Short mmCIF file of C-alpha atoms in Angstrom, two decimals:
data_model
loop_
_atom_site.label_atom_id
_atom_site.label_comp_id
_atom_site.label_asym_id
_atom_site.label_seq_id
_atom_site.Cartn_x
_atom_site.Cartn_y
_atom_site.Cartn_z
CA MET S 1 81.87 119.53 109.51
CA THR S 2 81.75 115.80 108.89
CA PRO S 3 80.27 114.17 105.77
CA ILE S 4 77.30 112.90 107.78
CA THR S 5 76.52 116.37 109.15
CA TYR S 6 76.76 117.77 105.63
CA ALA S 7 74.44 115.04 104.33
CA LEU S 8 71.84 115.67 107.04
CA ASN S 9 71.85 119.40 106.27
CA HIS S 10 71.45 118.60 102.58
CA VAL S 11 68.47 116.28 103.21
CA ARG S 12 66.64 118.90 105.27
CA LYS S 13 67.05 121.38 102.40
CA VAL S 14 65.66 119.16 99.61
CA ILE S 15 62.84 117.34 101.47
CA PRO S 16 59.95 119.26 103.11
CA PRO S 17 60.14 119.11 106.93
CA GLN S 18 56.49 117.99 107.20
CA ILE S 19 57.28 114.85 105.19
CA LEU S 20 60.40 114.14 107.24
CA GLU S 21 58.48 114.49 110.50
CA LYS S 22 55.67 112.25 109.23
CA ALA S 23 58.06 109.50 108.09
CA PHE S 24 60.51 109.57 111.01
CA LEU S 25 58.63 110.96 114.03
CA SER S 26 54.91 110.21 113.68
CA THR S 27 55.16 106.67 115.07
CA TRP S 28 58.10 107.37 117.37
CA LYS S 29 57.43 110.37 119.58
CA TYR S 30 54.22 108.99 121.11
CA ASN S 31 55.86 105.80 122.35
CA ASN S 32 58.93 107.32 124.01
CA LEU S 33 59.32 109.80 126.82
CA VAL S 34 62.71 111.01 125.54
CA PRO S 35 62.30 113.44 122.62
CA VAL S 36 64.32 112.77 119.49
CA SER S 37 65.20 114.86 116.47
CA VAL S 38 64.66 114.14 112.80
CA ASP S 39 68.44 114.10 112.29
CA ARG S 40 68.88 111.41 114.91
CA ARG S 41 66.14 109.26 113.39
CA ILE S 42 67.62 109.61 109.91
CA ARG S 43 71.02 108.69 111.29
CA GLU S 44 69.66 105.57 113.03
CA GLU S 45 67.21 104.30 110.42
CA VAL S 46 68.91 105.22 107.15
CA ILE S 47 72.57 106.15 107.50
CA ASP S 48 73.69 103.59 110.10
CA GLN S 49 71.47 100.72 109.01
CA ARG S 50 71.84 101.08 105.26
CA VAL S 51 74.18 103.70 103.82
CA MET S 52 77.16 102.89 106.03
CA VAL S 53 76.71 99.16 105.47
CA ASP S 54 76.66 99.58 101.69
CA CYS S 55 79.65 101.93 101.72
CA ASN S 56 81.66 99.48 103.83
CA LEU S 57 80.91 96.71 101.33
CA LEU S 58 82.22 98.84 98.46
CA GLY S 59 85.38 100.18 100.08
CA GLY S 60 86.94 101.62 103.18
CA THR S 61 90.54 102.11 104.20
CA GLU S 62 93.31 99.90 102.86
CA ILE S 63 95.88 99.01 105.51
CA TRP S 64 98.74 96.60 106.17
CA VAL S 65 98.58 94.42 109.26
CA ARG S 66 101.70 92.73 110.65
CA LEU S 67 100.77 89.18 111.68
CA ASN S 68 103.99 88.45 113.53
CA GLY S 69 103.41 87.13 117.02
CA LEU S 70 99.72 86.32 116.52
CA THR S 71 98.58 82.84 117.44
CA ARG S 72 97.69 80.83 114.35
CA GLU S 73 95.78 77.62 113.79
CA ASN S 74 96.96 74.98 111.31
CA PRO S 75 94.10 72.78 110.04
CA ASP S 76 96.63 71.16 107.68
CA ALA S 77 100.20 71.64 106.50
CA TRP S 78 99.30 74.33 103.93
CA THR S 79 96.54 76.25 105.67
CA TRP S 80 96.81 78.92 108.38
CA ILE S 81 94.05 80.75 110.27
CA TYR S 82 94.73 84.05 112.02
CA ARG S 83 92.39 85.80 114.46
CA ILE S 84 93.37 89.46 114.27
CA PRO S 85 92.58 91.69 117.27
CA LYS S 86 90.90 94.98 116.36
CA VAL S 87 93.66 96.93 118.06
CA LEU S 88 95.68 96.14 114.92
CA THR S 89 92.91 97.29 112.56
CA GLN S 90 92.23 100.71 114.09
CA GLY S 91 89.26 99.31 116.02
CA ARG S 92 87.41 98.43 112.81
CA SER S 93 86.34 95.17 111.21
CA ILE S 94 88.03 93.79 108.10
CA VAL S 95 85.67 93.80 105.11
CA ALA S 96 88.03 92.28 102.54
CA ALA S 97 91.32 90.37 102.77
CA LEU S 98 93.38 91.08 99.64
CA SER S 99 96.81 89.45 99.91
CA VAL S 100 99.68 88.45 102.16
CA SER S 101 103.28 89.60 101.61
CA PHE S 102 106.40 87.95 102.97
CA GLY S 103 109.57 89.51 104.37
CA GLU S 104 110.57 92.98 105.55
CA GLY S 105 110.36 94.86 102.30
CA ALA S 106 112.68 94.23 99.37
CA VAL S 107 114.49 91.29 100.98
CA VAL S 108 112.51 88.07 101.30
CA GLY S 109 113.21 86.49 104.68
CA ALA S 110 115.12 89.55 105.79
CA THR S 111 118.25 89.06 107.83
CA ASN S 112 118.16 92.65 109.17
CA LEU S 113 121.54 93.23 107.52
CA LEU S 114 122.09 96.27 105.31
CA PRO S 115 123.21 95.44 101.77
CA VAL S 116 126.84 96.28 101.02
CA ARG S 117 127.49 97.66 97.53
CA GLY S 118 130.43 96.22 95.59
CA ASN S 119 131.92 97.53 92.39
CA SER S 120 129.91 97.98 89.20
CA LEU S 121 131.43 94.90 87.52
CA LEU S 122 130.43 92.58 90.36
CA ASP S 123 126.99 94.16 90.48
CA ALA S 124 126.50 93.53 86.77
CA GLY S 125 127.66 89.92 87.16
CA ALA S 126 125.32 89.38 90.09
CA GLY S 127 122.43 90.86 88.10
CA LEU S 128 123.13 88.55 85.18
CA LEU S 129 123.24 85.53 87.50
CA ASN S 130 120.03 86.53 89.24
CA SER S 131 118.24 86.92 85.91
CA SER S 132 118.50 83.17 85.36
CA ASN S 133 117.09 82.32 88.78
CA PRO S 134 113.36 81.69 89.23
CA ILE S 135 111.32 84.64 90.50
CA PRO S 136 110.97 84.23 94.26
CA MET S 137 107.47 84.06 95.70
CA ILE S 138 107.00 87.14 97.85
CA ALA S 139 103.21 87.22 98.22
CA THR S 140 100.03 85.25 97.81
CA ALA S 141 96.45 86.30 97.10
CA LYS S 142 94.98 83.07 98.44
CA VAL S 143 93.53 84.80 101.47
CA HIS S 144 89.92 84.48 102.59
CA LEU S 145 87.89 86.35 105.21
CA ILE S 146 85.99 83.63 107.10
CA GLY S 147 84.80 85.57 110.17
CA ASP S 148 84.97 88.86 112.00
CA ASN S 149 88.68 89.68 111.65
CA VAL S 150 89.45 86.00 111.00
CA VAL S 151 91.45 85.24 107.85
CA LEU S 152 92.42 81.95 106.24
CA ILE S 153 95.62 81.70 104.20
CA SER S 154 96.12 78.67 101.95
CA ASP S 155 99.02 77.98 99.62
CA ASN S 156 101.33 75.16 98.61
CA MET S 157 104.30 76.52 100.53
CA ALA S 158 105.31 77.05 104.15
CA LEU S 159 104.81 80.61 105.30
CA PRO S 160 107.85 82.48 106.63
CA THR S 161 107.90 84.20 110.01
CA ASN S 162 107.46 87.75 108.78
CA ILE S 163 104.11 88.13 107.01
CA PHE S 164 101.90 91.17 106.37
CA LEU S 165 98.21 91.17 105.50
CA ARG S 166 96.87 93.74 103.04
CA CYS S 167 93.17 94.31 103.66
CA TRP S 168 90.24 96.70 103.57
CA VAL S 169 88.74 97.82 106.88
CA GLU S 170 85.47 99.64 107.47
CA ASN S 171 85.07 103.36 106.91
CA ASP S 172 85.30 105.65 109.89
CA THR S 173 82.00 105.83 111.78
CA GLU S 174 81.70 109.52 110.83
CA MET S 175 83.08 108.98 107.30
CA THR S 176 85.91 111.40 108.12
CA ASN S 177 88.15 109.50 105.70
CA LEU S 178 86.28 111.25 102.86
CA ASN S 179 87.83 114.30 101.23
CA PRO S 180 85.63 117.43 101.57
CA ARG S 181 85.29 117.53 97.78
CA SER S 182 83.48 114.18 98.01
CA PHE S 183 80.89 115.35 100.53
CA ARG S 184 78.33 116.13 97.81
CA ALA S 185 78.50 112.62 96.35
CA PHE S 186 77.93 111.11 99.80
CA ALA S 187 75.09 113.57 100.54
CA LYS S 188 73.38 112.61 97.29
CA LEU S 189 73.55 108.95 98.28
CA VAL S 190 71.96 109.75 101.65
CA GLU S 191 69.27 111.81 99.93
CA TYR S 192 68.24 108.90 97.70
CA ALA S 193 68.26 106.52 100.67
CA VAL S 194 66.03 108.85 102.72
CA LYS S 195 63.58 109.30 99.84
CA SER S 196 63.40 105.53 99.36
CA TYR S 197 62.72 105.08 103.08
CA ILE S 198 59.99 107.75 103.03
CA TYR S 199 58.27 106.19 100.03
CA ASN S 200 58.24 102.72 101.60
CA GLU S 201 56.98 104.07 104.90
CA LEU S 202 54.21 106.34 103.62
CA VAL S 203 52.92 105.06 100.28
CA VAL S 204 50.60 102.45 101.79
CA THR S 205 49.63 104.60 104.78
CA MET S 206 48.43 107.37 102.46
CA ASP S 207 46.18 104.98 100.55
CA ILE S 208 44.70 103.67 103.81
CA GLY S 209 43.98 107.23 104.92
CA GLU S 210 42.13 108.00 101.71
CA LEU S 211 40.17 104.72 101.75
CA TYR S 212 39.04 104.68 105.39
CA ALA S 213 39.07 108.32 106.47
CA GLY S 214 38.38 110.09 103.20
CA ASN S 215 41.36 112.38 103.62
CA GLN S 216 42.55 114.25 100.55
CA LEU S 217 46.34 114.44 100.86
CA GLY S 218 46.92 116.58 97.77
CA ARG S 219 50.42 118.00 97.44
CA PHE S 220 51.76 115.78 100.24
CA LYS S 221 50.86 112.65 98.25
CA GLU S 222 52.32 114.06 95.04
CA ILE S 223 55.70 114.66 96.65
CA VAL S 224 55.84 111.20 98.22
CA ASP S 225 54.77 109.58 94.92
CA SER S 226 57.65 111.39 93.20
CA TYR S 227 60.06 109.33 95.32
CA GLU S 228 58.99 106.11 93.60
CA GLU S 229 62.25 105.90 91.62
CA ALA S 230 64.47 106.77 94.60
CA GLU S 231 65.45 103.16 95.28
CA GLU S 232 66.68 102.64 91.72
CA MET S 233 68.52 105.97 91.78
CA TYR S 234 70.13 104.99 95.09
CA MET S 235 71.49 101.72 93.68
CA THR S 236 72.72 103.44 90.51
CA HIS S 237 74.51 106.19 92.45
CA LEU S 238 75.97 103.64 94.87
CA ASN S 239 77.43 101.43 92.14
CA GLU S 240 78.43 104.00 89.53
CA VAL S 241 79.57 106.94 91.66
CA MET S 242 80.14 106.09 95.32
CA GLY S 243 82.26 103.02 94.60
CA LYS S 244 84.74 105.16 92.66
CA VAL S 245 84.65 107.91 95.28
CA LEU S 246 85.55 105.50 98.08
CA ILE S 247 88.45 104.01 96.13
CA LEU S 248 89.89 107.38 95.13
CA ASN S 249 89.57 108.76 98.69
CA ASP S 250 91.95 106.13 100.08
CA PRO S 251 95.60 107.08 99.33
CA GLU S 252 96.92 103.51 99.23
CA ALA S 253 94.11 102.23 97.01
CA GLN S 254 94.43 105.24 94.72
CA ARG S 255 98.20 104.71 94.39
CA ARG S 256 97.77 101.04 93.46
CA HIS S 257 95.04 101.95 90.97
CA VAL S 258 97.26 104.52 89.26
CA GLN S 259 100.12 102.00 89.18
CA LEU S 260 97.90 99.53 87.34
CA LEU S 261 96.96 102.20 84.81
CA VAL S 262 100.52 103.37 84.05
CA GLY S 263 102.29 100.02 84.40
CA GLY S 264 103.73 100.50 87.88
CA LEU S 265 105.88 103.52 86.92
CA TRP S 266 104.30 105.94 89.42
#
């Protein structure tokens, strides 16, 4: 079961089916020959158009992209523009460019030669000598996302050949990057989004029905009116809960977060 399937099942359990059909099917089924389900309409109108967009803005999957061999543009001596094909980003769009690192790991401007260990006295002398040298620049955070998978790097130094981009990419289309223990938090977000959609779709229509047709909606109107605060609850849950869930569900982002908390010892 995917998080989206779990969320759809949750919505159908907490919202009466008559209200779901009125909000999602009443104006749809008469204009189309192909029948559709409530789940499909919720997926199209709420999850794809709103929930997924908001989740992608908060977080996704943190990856490293090797920029070696990509054609780059140089507007000036200290600015570089890279157009990154989606084959390097798992077929997803970049939503945030975080930093660029230089070299092949621990060695800046790697020579592909393995280090050769000397004796302990020479190692201590080399460490003492290196302590007086300036700290080499191995990364820069002056990276900007200026288009769909287009990043601009600007710094006051010439970039080496080997560079790696650290960035966020979109969540999986089925949100399969979520841990099963986080399904309930995502389902609650979808629930609030669906209730907000229902309220906006039906609140005015119900008043028109009472004014012009004299219909007494009774319990139906009471339930829809109870969704008045759903939009505020959606935004609160999105910012206070889902943002943390998305960060903690990505292993690389979680590791860096824990490193910041414990001083890089983990």
